[in-house]
Structures are given as C-alpha cells and as structure tokens.
Short mmCIF file of C-alpha atoms and ligand atoms in Angstrom, two decimals:
data_model
loop_
_atom_site.label_atom_id
_atom_site.label_comp_id
_atom_site.label_asym_id
_atom_site.label_seq_id
_atom_site.Cartn_x
_atom_site.Cartn_y
_atom_site.Cartn_z
CA MET A 963 0.29 -0.06 0.11
CA ARG A 964 1.33 3.41 -0.76
CA ILE A 965 -0.32 4.91 2.64
CA PRO A 966 -0.24 1.59 4.67
CA GLN A 967 -2.81 1.70 7.68
CA CYS A 968 0.24 1.65 9.89
CA ASN A 969 4.14 1.17 9.49
CA PRO A 970 5.98 0.39 12.70
CA ARG A 971 9.25 0.25 10.67
CA LEU A 972 9.03 3.90 10.06
CA ALA A 973 9.55 4.77 14.30
CA TYR A 974 12.56 2.23 14.21
CA LEU A 975 14.24 4.19 11.17
CA GLY A 976 13.59 7.40 13.55
CA LEU A 977 15.35 6.46 16.24
CA ARG A 978 18.04 3.95 14.79
CA LYS A 979 21.16 4.94 16.17
CA GLU A 980 19.42 4.75 19.57
CA ILE A 981 18.00 1.36 19.11
CA ASP A 982 20.80 -0.04 17.77
CA ALA A 983 23.35 0.80 20.32
CA ALA A 984 20.56 -0.26 22.95
CA ILE A 985 20.35 -3.52 21.40
CA ALA A 986 24.03 -3.72 21.23
CA ARG A 987 24.25 -3.03 24.96
CA VAL A 988 21.86 -5.83 25.73
CA LEU A 989 23.71 -8.45 23.70
CA ASP A 990 27.50 -6.75 25.13
CA LYS A 991 26.47 -7.20 28.97
CA GLY A 992 25.22 -10.76 28.59
CA VAL A 993 22.62 -10.57 30.94
CA TYR A 994 19.58 -11.62 28.64
CA ILE A 995 16.84 -12.47 30.87
CA LEU A 996 15.62 -9.59 33.71
CA GLY A 997 18.48 -7.84 33.70
CA GLY A 998 18.96 -3.60 34.11
CA GLU A 999 17.09 -2.98 31.40
CA ALA A 1000 13.66 -4.65 32.10
CA TYR A 1001 14.48 -3.57 35.83
CA PHE A 1002 14.79 -0.14 34.81
CA PHE A 1003 12.05 0.43 32.04
CA GLU A 1004 9.39 -1.37 34.47
CA GLN A 1005 10.33 1.84 36.79
CA GLU A 1006 10.26 4.40 34.04
CA PHE A 1007 6.99 3.43 32.74
CA ALA A 1008 5.26 2.89 36.40
CA ALA A 1009 6.61 6.37 36.72
CA TYR A 1010 5.07 7.50 33.57
CA VAL A 1011 1.84 5.94 34.13
CA GLY A 1012 1.95 7.32 37.75
CA ALA A 1013 1.49 4.18 39.45
CA ALA A 1014 4.19 2.72 41.82
CA HIS A 1015 5.19 -0.47 40.32
CA GLY A 1016 5.61 -2.15 36.87
CA VAL A 1017 5.87 -5.81 36.28
CA GLY A 1018 7.29 -6.47 33.01
CA THR A 1019 5.45 -9.40 31.26
CA GLY A 1020 5.98 -11.28 27.72
CA SER A 1021 2.85 -10.00 26.26
CA GLY A 1022 -0.25 -7.47 26.63
CA THR A 1023 -2.42 -11.00 26.61
CA GLU A 1024 -0.09 -12.13 29.31
CA ALA A 1025 -0.27 -9.03 31.54
CA LEU A 1026 -3.98 -9.24 31.63
CA HIS A 1027 -4.06 -12.93 32.62
CA LEU A 1028 -1.68 -12.08 35.40
CA ALA A 1029 -3.23 -9.30 36.52
CA LEU A 1030 -6.42 -11.78 36.85
CA LYS A 1031 -4.62 -14.27 38.56
CA ALA A 1032 -3.17 -12.04 40.97
CA CYS A 1033 -6.02 -10.58 42.25
CA GLY A 1034 -7.29 -14.50 42.78
CA ILE A 1035 -9.66 -14.98 39.72
CA GLY A 1036 -9.88 -18.35 38.46
CA HIS A 1037 -12.63 -21.42 37.90
CA GLY A 1038 -16.38 -20.62 39.21
CA HIS A 1039 -15.63 -16.59 38.68
CA GLU A 1040 -17.04 -14.34 36.44
CA VAL A 1041 -15.37 -11.25 35.27
CA ILE A 1042 -17.20 -8.67 33.04
CA THR A 1043 -15.64 -7.06 29.99
CA VAL A 1044 -16.98 -6.04 26.58
CA SER A 1045 -17.19 -8.30 23.22
CA HIS A 1046 -16.22 -5.10 21.43
CA THR A 1047 -12.46 -5.50 22.07
CA ALA A 1048 -9.34 -7.41 20.96
CA VAL A 1049 -9.95 -10.85 21.54
CA ALA A 1050 -7.08 -10.92 23.81
CA THR A 1051 -8.83 -8.87 26.47
CA VAL A 1052 -11.46 -11.75 26.73
CA ALA A 1053 -8.94 -14.82 25.92
CA ALA A 1054 -6.94 -13.56 29.34
CA ILE A 1055 -10.38 -14.09 31.44
CA ASP A 1056 -10.68 -17.87 29.87
CA LEU A 1057 -7.02 -18.49 30.31
CA ALA A 1058 -7.72 -17.57 33.86
CA GLY A 1059 -9.93 -20.13 34.44
CA ALA A 1060 -13.09 -17.92 35.11
CA LEU A 1061 -16.46 -17.14 32.70
CA PRO A 1062 -16.21 -13.87 30.28
CA VAL A 1063 -19.31 -11.77 30.91
CA LEU A 1064 -19.69 -9.74 27.49
CA VAL A 1065 -22.09 -6.31 27.78
CA ASP A 1066 -22.60 -3.84 25.35
CA ILE A 1067 -20.72 -0.48 24.36
CA ASN A 1068 -21.86 2.90 24.01
CA PRO A 1069 -21.74 3.36 20.12
CA GLU A 1070 -20.90 6.99 20.21
CA THR A 1071 -17.75 6.22 22.25
CA PHE A 1072 -17.14 2.65 21.52
CA THR A 1073 -16.24 1.89 25.63
CA ILE A 1074 -18.03 -0.12 27.98
CA ASP A 1075 -21.59 0.67 29.12
CA ALA A 1076 -21.43 0.97 32.82
CA LYS A 1077 -25.08 0.22 33.22
CA GLN A 1078 -24.90 -2.65 31.76
CA VAL A 1079 -21.45 -3.48 33.92
CA GLU A 1080 -23.86 -2.55 37.33
CA ALA A 1081 -26.63 -5.04 36.15
CA ALA A 1082 -24.50 -7.64 34.73
CA ILE A 1083 -22.96 -8.18 38.55
CA THR A 1084 -24.05 -11.22 40.28
CA PRO A 1085 -22.27 -12.85 43.65
CA GLU A 1086 -19.66 -14.65 41.15
CA THR A 1087 -18.78 -11.30 39.94
CA LYS A 1088 -14.82 -10.95 40.69
CA ALA A 1089 -13.83 -7.89 38.30
CA VAL A 1090 -14.75 -5.84 35.69
CA ILE A 1091 -12.18 -4.79 32.61
CA PRO A 1092 -12.81 -1.72 31.22
CA VAL A 1093 -11.08 -1.32 27.92
CA HIS A 1094 -9.66 2.30 26.41
CA LEU A 1095 -10.79 1.19 23.16
CA TYR A 1096 -8.83 2.85 20.08
CA GLY A 1097 -7.11 5.21 23.08
CA ARG A 1098 -10.13 6.47 24.20
CA PRO A 1099 -10.82 6.67 27.97
CA VAL A 1100 -13.36 5.08 29.21
CA ASP A 1101 -15.51 6.87 32.16
CA MET A 1102 -13.39 5.62 34.73
CA ALA A 1103 -15.40 7.68 37.74
CA GLU A 1104 -18.59 5.73 37.04
CA ILE A 1105 -16.60 2.26 36.68
CA ILE A 1106 -15.06 3.02 39.77
CA ALA A 1107 -18.16 3.56 41.42
CA VAL A 1108 -19.97 0.68 40.56
CA ALA A 1109 -16.74 -1.57 41.24
CA GLU A 1110 -16.46 0.00 44.79
CA LYS A 1111 -20.14 -0.64 45.40
CA HIS A 1112 -19.77 -4.15 44.81
CA GLY A 1113 -16.12 -4.53 46.21
CA ILE A 1114 -14.78 -5.90 43.27
CA PRO A 1115 -11.15 -4.59 41.19
CA VAL A 1116 -10.95 -2.77 38.49
CA ILE A 1117 -8.38 -4.35 36.02
CA GLU A 1118 -7.98 -1.64 33.13
CA ASP A 1119 -6.69 -2.83 29.54
CA CYS A 1120 -4.71 0.12 28.69
CA ALA A 1121 -3.14 -1.92 25.54
CA GLN A 1122 -4.65 0.86 23.03
CA SER A 1123 -3.97 3.92 25.66
CA HIS A 1124 -0.49 4.58 26.63
CA GLY A 1125 -0.28 7.94 28.13
CA ALA A 1126 -4.27 8.72 27.50
CA VAL A 1127 -5.62 11.10 30.27
CA TYR A 1128 -8.74 11.09 32.16
CA GLY A 1129 -9.71 13.24 35.20
CA GLY A 1130 -5.85 14.56 35.36
CA ARG A 1131 -4.83 11.03 35.88
CA LYS A 1132 -3.52 8.58 32.91
CA THR A 1133 -5.34 5.57 32.32
CA GLY A 1134 -3.87 2.86 34.03
CA ALA A 1135 -3.42 4.96 37.03
CA TRP A 1136 -7.23 4.60 38.08
CA GLY A 1137 -7.75 1.16 38.49
CA THR A 1138 -6.61 -1.50 41.22
CA ILE A 1139 -4.36 -3.00 38.43
CA ALA A 1140 -3.63 -2.39 34.61
CA ALA A 1141 -2.12 -4.31 31.77
CA PHE A 1142 0.03 -2.51 28.78
CA SER A 1143 0.90 -4.46 25.66
CA PHE A 1144 4.02 -3.10 23.61
CA TYR A 1145 2.86 -5.26 20.34
CA PRO A 1146 4.72 -3.48 17.52
CA THR A 1147 1.74 -1.04 16.17
CA LYS A 1148 0.89 -0.01 20.03
CA ASN A 1149 0.96 3.56 20.45
CA LEU A 1150 4.05 2.40 22.94
CA GLY A 1151 5.93 -0.76 20.62
CA ALA A 1152 8.64 -2.76 20.81
CA PHE A 1153 9.70 -5.20 18.13
CA GLY A 1154 8.37 -8.01 19.01
CA ASP A 1155 5.99 -8.70 22.09
CA GLY A 1156 5.88 -7.24 25.44
CA GLY A 1157 3.61 -5.99 28.29
CA MET A 1158 3.26 -4.80 31.52
CA VAL A 1159 1.06 -4.69 34.72
CA VAL A 1160 0.78 -1.53 36.33
CA THR A 1161 -0.37 -1.14 39.84
CA SER A 1162 0.23 0.84 43.18
CA ASP A 1163 -0.81 -1.99 45.45
CA LYS A 1164 2.67 -3.61 46.77
CA ALA A 1165 1.08 -6.72 47.85
CA LEU A 1166 -0.33 -7.19 44.04
CA ALA A 1167 2.89 -6.18 42.42
CA ASP A 1168 4.98 -8.70 44.44
CA ARG A 1169 2.34 -11.11 43.82
CA CYS A 1170 2.75 -10.34 39.75
CA ARG A 1171 6.64 -10.60 39.94
CA SER A 1172 6.28 -14.39 41.70
CA LEU A 1173 3.37 -15.37 39.57
CA ARG A 1174 5.26 -14.59 36.24
CA GLU A 1175 8.38 -16.73 37.34
CA TYR A 1176 6.96 -19.92 38.26
CA GLY A 1177 5.47 -18.71 41.83
CA TRP A 1178 8.76 -18.66 43.01
CA GLY A 1179 9.24 -17.08 46.60
CA GLU A 1180 13.11 -17.38 46.51
CA ARG A 1181 14.83 -18.46 43.40
CA TYR A 1182 13.84 -22.06 42.45
CA VAL A 1183 11.44 -22.37 45.27
CA SER A 1184 7.68 -22.01 44.32
CA VAL A 1185 5.29 -20.99 47.17
CA GLU A 1186 2.27 -20.90 44.51
CA PRO A 1187 1.61 -22.44 40.92
CA GLY A 1188 2.91 -19.84 38.43
CA TRP A 1189 4.36 -19.92 34.93
CA ASN A 1190 6.75 -18.12 32.90
CA THR A 1191 6.07 -14.59 31.35
CA ARG A 1192 8.48 -12.09 31.49
CA LEU A 1193 9.22 -8.63 29.34
CA ASP A 1194 12.24 -9.62 26.98
CA GLU A 1195 15.49 -7.88 27.84
CA LEU A 1196 16.52 -6.60 24.28
CA GLN A 1197 12.58 -5.41 24.11
CA ALA A 1198 13.18 -3.44 27.38
CA ALA A 1199 16.07 -1.45 26.35
CA ILE A 1200 14.41 -0.43 22.70
CA LEU A 1201 11.36 0.81 25.05
CA ARG A 1202 13.92 2.58 27.15
CA VAL A 1203 14.65 4.73 24.28
CA LYS A 1204 11.14 5.04 22.63
CA LEU A 1205 9.25 6.16 25.89
CA PRO A 1206 10.81 9.37 26.21
CA HIS A 1207 9.08 10.06 22.79
CA LEU A 1208 5.47 8.97 23.28
CA ASP A 1209 4.02 11.96 24.14
CA LYS A 1210 5.37 13.76 21.15
CA ALA A 1211 3.80 10.45 19.08
CA ASN A 1212 0.63 10.76 20.61
CA MET A 1213 0.09 14.54 20.21
CA ARG A 1214 1.29 13.70 16.57
CA ARG A 1215 -1.50 11.29 16.38
CA ARG A 1216 -4.07 13.75 17.78
CA GLU A 1217 -3.01 16.37 14.99
CA ILE A 1218 -3.80 13.77 12.41
CA ALA A 1219 -6.89 13.02 14.48
CA ARG A 1220 -7.85 16.62 13.83
CA ARG A 1221 -7.09 16.85 10.17
CA TYR A 1222 -9.17 13.89 9.45
CA ASP A 1223 -12.39 15.51 11.70
CA HIS A 1224 -12.26 18.36 9.99
CA GLY A 1225 -11.62 16.95 6.24
CA LEU A 1226 -13.71 14.81 6.49
CA LYS A 1227 -17.06 16.80 7.08
CA LYS A 1228 -17.23 17.21 3.63
CA SER A 1229 -18.43 13.54 3.42
CA PRO A 1230 -21.58 13.38 5.95
CA ALA A 1231 -22.01 9.72 5.37
CA THR A 1232 -18.62 8.89 7.15
CA ILE A 1233 -19.37 9.36 10.43
CA THR A 1234 -16.43 10.37 12.62
CA PRO A 1235 -15.41 9.63 16.24
CA VAL A 1236 -16.74 11.62 18.79
CA ILE A 1237 -14.22 14.26 20.03
CA ALA A 1238 -13.34 13.78 24.13
CA VAL A 1239 -13.23 17.00 25.45
CA ASP A 1240 -12.74 16.21 28.89
CA ARG A 1241 -10.21 13.75 28.08
CA THR A 1242 -6.94 13.03 26.21
CA HIS A 1243 -7.97 10.55 23.20
CA VAL A 1244 -4.55 8.88 21.99
CA TYR A 1245 -6.25 7.77 18.98
CA HIS A 1246 -4.32 4.21 18.70
CA GLN A 1247 -6.90 3.85 15.99
CA TYR A 1248 -8.73 6.28 14.27
CA VAL A 1249 -12.22 4.74 13.39
CA VAL A 1250 -14.96 6.08 11.15
CA ARG A 1251 -18.63 4.30 10.80
CA HIS A 1252 -20.31 4.07 7.11
CA ALA A 1253 -23.24 1.95 6.55
CA ASP A 1254 -21.33 1.02 3.27
CA ARG A 1255 -18.19 0.20 4.79
CA ASP A 1256 -17.21 -3.03 2.82
CA ARG A 1257 -17.44 -0.91 -0.22
CA LEU A 1258 -15.54 2.04 1.01
CA ARG A 1259 -12.61 -0.67 2.04
CA GLU A 1260 -12.52 -1.36 -1.54
CA PHE A 1261 -12.51 1.79 -3.06
CA LEU A 1262 -9.61 2.65 -0.77
CA ALA A 1263 -7.51 -0.01 -1.55
CA GLU A 1264 -7.96 0.58 -4.86
CA LYS A 1265 -6.66 3.96 -4.28
CA ASP A 1266 -3.79 2.09 -2.79
CA ILE A 1267 -4.64 3.32 0.74
CA GLY A 1268 -4.34 0.77 3.64
CA THR A 1269 -7.52 0.48 6.18
CA LEU A 1270 -8.15 -2.26 8.81
CA ILE A 1271 -11.25 -3.07 10.99
CA HIS A 1272 -11.04 -3.54 14.97
CA TYR A 1273 -12.65 -5.81 14.61
CA PRO A 1274 -14.75 -7.54 12.24
CA VAL A 1275 -16.54 -10.18 14.73
CA PRO A 1276 -17.77 -9.62 18.38
CA VAL A 1277 -15.64 -11.70 20.53
CA HIS A 1278 -19.33 -13.59 21.50
CA LEU A 1279 -19.98 -14.31 17.71
CA GLN A 1280 -16.27 -16.04 17.48
CA PRO A 1281 -16.29 -19.81 16.98
CA ALA A 1282 -14.18 -20.40 19.95
CA TYR A 1283 -16.22 -18.48 22.34
CA ALA A 1284 -19.66 -19.97 21.34
CA GLY A 1285 -20.65 -21.60 24.71
CA ARG A 1286 -17.24 -19.88 26.65
CA VAL A 1287 -18.65 -16.79 27.51
CA LYS A 1288 -22.22 -15.56 29.06
CA VAL A 1289 -24.13 -12.53 27.47
CA PRO A 1290 -26.63 -11.29 30.05
CA PHE A 1291 -28.28 -8.89 27.33
CA PRO A 1292 -28.24 -8.28 23.84
CA LEU A 1293 -25.33 -6.78 22.49
CA LYS A 1294 -27.00 -4.45 20.05
CA ASN A 1295 -24.93 -1.52 19.56
CA THR A 1296 -21.94 -4.02 19.31
CA GLU A 1297 -23.04 -6.13 16.76
CA LYS A 1298 -24.47 -3.00 14.42
CA ILE A 1299 -21.27 -1.52 14.47
CA ALA A 1300 -19.42 -4.48 13.76
CA SER A 1301 -20.68 -4.05 10.37
CA GLU A 1302 -19.47 -0.21 9.94
CA ILE A 1303 -16.38 0.63 11.56
CA LEU A 1304 -12.97 1.39 9.55
CA SER A 1305 -9.95 2.40 10.78
CA LEU A 1306 -7.91 4.41 8.86
CA PRO A 1307 -4.15 5.44 8.49
CA MET A 1308 -3.31 6.49 11.55
CA PHE A 1309 0.47 6.53 12.96
CA PRO A 1310 2.66 9.63 14.45
CA GLU A 1311 5.05 9.46 10.65
CA LEU A 1312 1.42 9.62 8.62
CA SER A 1313 2.22 13.33 6.71
CA ALA A 1314 -0.46 15.89 6.50
CA SER A 1315 -0.39 15.37 2.56
CA GLU A 1316 -1.23 11.43 3.22
CA ALA A 1317 -4.11 12.61 5.44
CA ASP A 1318 -5.29 15.02 2.87
CA GLU A 1319 -4.84 12.16 0.48
CA VAL A 1320 -7.46 9.91 2.28
CA ILE A 1321 -9.95 12.77 3.19
CA ALA A 1322 -9.72 13.26 -0.69
CA ALA A 1323 -10.36 9.90 -1.41
CA ILE A 1324 -12.86 9.31 0.73
CA ALA A 1325 -14.53 12.27 -0.58
CA LYS A 1326 -14.72 10.85 -4.46
CA PHE A 1327 -16.70 7.81 -2.93
CA LYS A 1328 -20.05 7.44 -4.28
CA ASP A 1329 -22.66 6.14 -1.45
C1 PLP B 1802 -3.24 -5.49 21.66
C2 PLP B 1802 -4.38 -5.79 22.90
C3 PLP B 1802 -4.40 -6.69 23.86
C4 PLP B 1802 -3.51 -8.09 23.94
O1 PLP B 1802 -1.96 -7.49 23.61
P1 PLP B 1802 -1.05 -8.39 23.45
O2 PLP B 1802 0.52 -7.93 23.50
O3 PLP B 1802 -0.95 -8.55 21.32
O4 PLP B 1802 -1.10 -9.83 23.49
C5 PLP B 1802 -5.23 -6.66 24.49
N1 PLP B 1802 -6.44 -6.28 24.61
C6 PLP B 1802 -6.40 -4.71 23.72
C7 PLP B 1802 -7.49 -4.04 23.72
C8 PLP B 1802 -5.39 -4.76 22.51
O5 PLP B 1802 -5.90 -3.95 21.87
#
C-alpha cells in the first residue's frame, strides 16, 4: 500500500542509532533475562503512568492474565468486559479459568456501558475490565463507583491507551491494576512482543512478580503454582529508547485526528469519532463508521490506501467462544457497529499530505 494503515518500521528508522546501540548494549552485557533494562524500564514506565509498581510480561495478553491471577481470579468466577475488543481481553479471562461476561458498548464512544456493568453483576463477579479502546479513556469514575459498591477490583485494559489522560490522571493509574501491551503497532511498541502490569498496590505487584516466574518466593522455590511470562531484555532496552518520545508521538496522532475530523466534514456519510473534550484521546486507531463500509474499504484499497477493521467479528460471535462466554443482555450496539467501523491510516509518521489524500479519496466515494 502506498499509504499503509500503520507502519511500525518508520518508528525504528527515526531512532535507528539509539535503538541499535541499545540492542548492542544488551548483547554485550550478557544478561538476557530480567537484567537491568527490564528492571529500569518497569520503573520508568510505572512512573510515566503514575503508578508505584511495574511488572513486565511477555505480552499484553499475559499482562491481563497475570493481573487476573494476582487478583485471585479463577474457576467459578465471572469477569465483566466488552465483546467489542481485541480477542485478547476475553482470551485472558478464559485462560485464567474464569467466565467472561460480555456487555454492550456506547456506540458513540465505542467503550463499555457502565449501566450494563452494574446490571450484569452477580455474586460470582470478581472483577471488571474496562478497555480504553482505540485510545479513548473510559469513564473511570462511573466504573470505579460501580466496582466499589460491589467490592470488586477494576483491571484496566490499557493496550491501546498509553499516555491517555482522564480526569487529570493517566489510564492505568485509575484501576486496582492495569495491563499494557507493547505489540509493535501500539502507541508504545517494541519490535517483538511485550507487556506490563502496573499497580500502586505493593502486595499485588509482589504477587505478579512471583507468578510470572513459576510462583517463586526465593529463587527455585515455588510458593504457589505460577508460569513464565517476562518482558524480554532486548525489548525492554528498545522501549527505554522509545518511551521519552511517546508524548510527542501521541500529539502527532491527535494532530492527524483533527485533520481527519475537519476534512471528513465534506463526507457526511462517514461518521467521525466523537471528540473527547474532557479527556485525552491518544488515537491508537482513528475509527469512522460508514453504512457501506465494505465497499468504501475496497474503494480505498484500489487507491492504494490501507485500512483495517478493529474488529470485524465481536468476540461472542467467534467460533472459539461460543458456549464459553456469558452474554446477559443483547449486544445491539456491538453487533451493529461491527459492520460499519473502519480504521483509517493512523501512525505518528503519517504526513499531513497523506492524511489529505485519504480525506480526498473518501470524498470521491459515491454511496
Ligand atoms: C493488543 C491488545 C491486547 C493484547 O496485547 P498482545 O500484546 O498482543 O498480547 C489486549 N487488549 C487489547 C485491547 C489490545 O488491543
């Protein structure tokens, strides 16, 4: 594609010398698992988020899985989240042995409907996972009020919201514990897999540290059954180079979003995302809605413009999860928008003229 939907290689080229040096530093030092880089990056990233502790993991899915296990969640428990999310959110609940309970979204914000969360709570409910989808912070005050009323932890899925701010605090600093992904195309991406749990609860952080290494207390002695999920030392070194550039990259994403918002006014059949005036949207994705989405997508592809669909099939309708999730209410909004959503090209290195080309191409689409 001439204009790809995303292009993580450009982030490498922009910082090539520093990243190459960081990789060489790790290889030369000779400590390849949980050496200094992972340790320092955990502290630097937790400080960036505004939480006391960070525990690196092998991926974002594993960060969610680890957070759930550290909160004591397993068989016989229910965890409430959305069906309109990356399958990873639901996979992590299933992996922990609990039952995912999937509720609907607000079609304007694409994020969890707090009223349905409250209505879905049962005596078995042990956590709620709000997902800051596309980089737009969820109304955390509402979710925390419901969770506190019922005495359950809030596990934030921040895989798409690095740096997003709600109510003066970053996403990841609101919940009991939060999970981040450093998948290459995320707002803060490694050049491989990686993830992190952040929390200000020391006991929870300690349990995460133990569980991610076989449940060790002292080395080689497991105090509870754990497994292995650690942030790779090379990826940690790369992420330490990239973290100081995250705010600038998010600012650039917001500039592109403003350009799309303005330019797409000429194409009223293309519904642009609601602007979040009271919070900082970091536009992991810029998602529009269009009644004739599939034809629009083909039309753009013919013009060599890449788009993606996040996500084409809601999790409750995916073959693997039939019978493995509970859907207490009809997911009307989730099912409706799945056929309308389209993620336009969005990455910090996308130029203004490329964004204008996308806008001009959409204006030419006849519906
Ligand atoms: C990417 C993503 C994950 C999973 O992260 P991985 O690092 O790919 O395992 C979880 N939740 C959401 C919302 C995501 O976008």
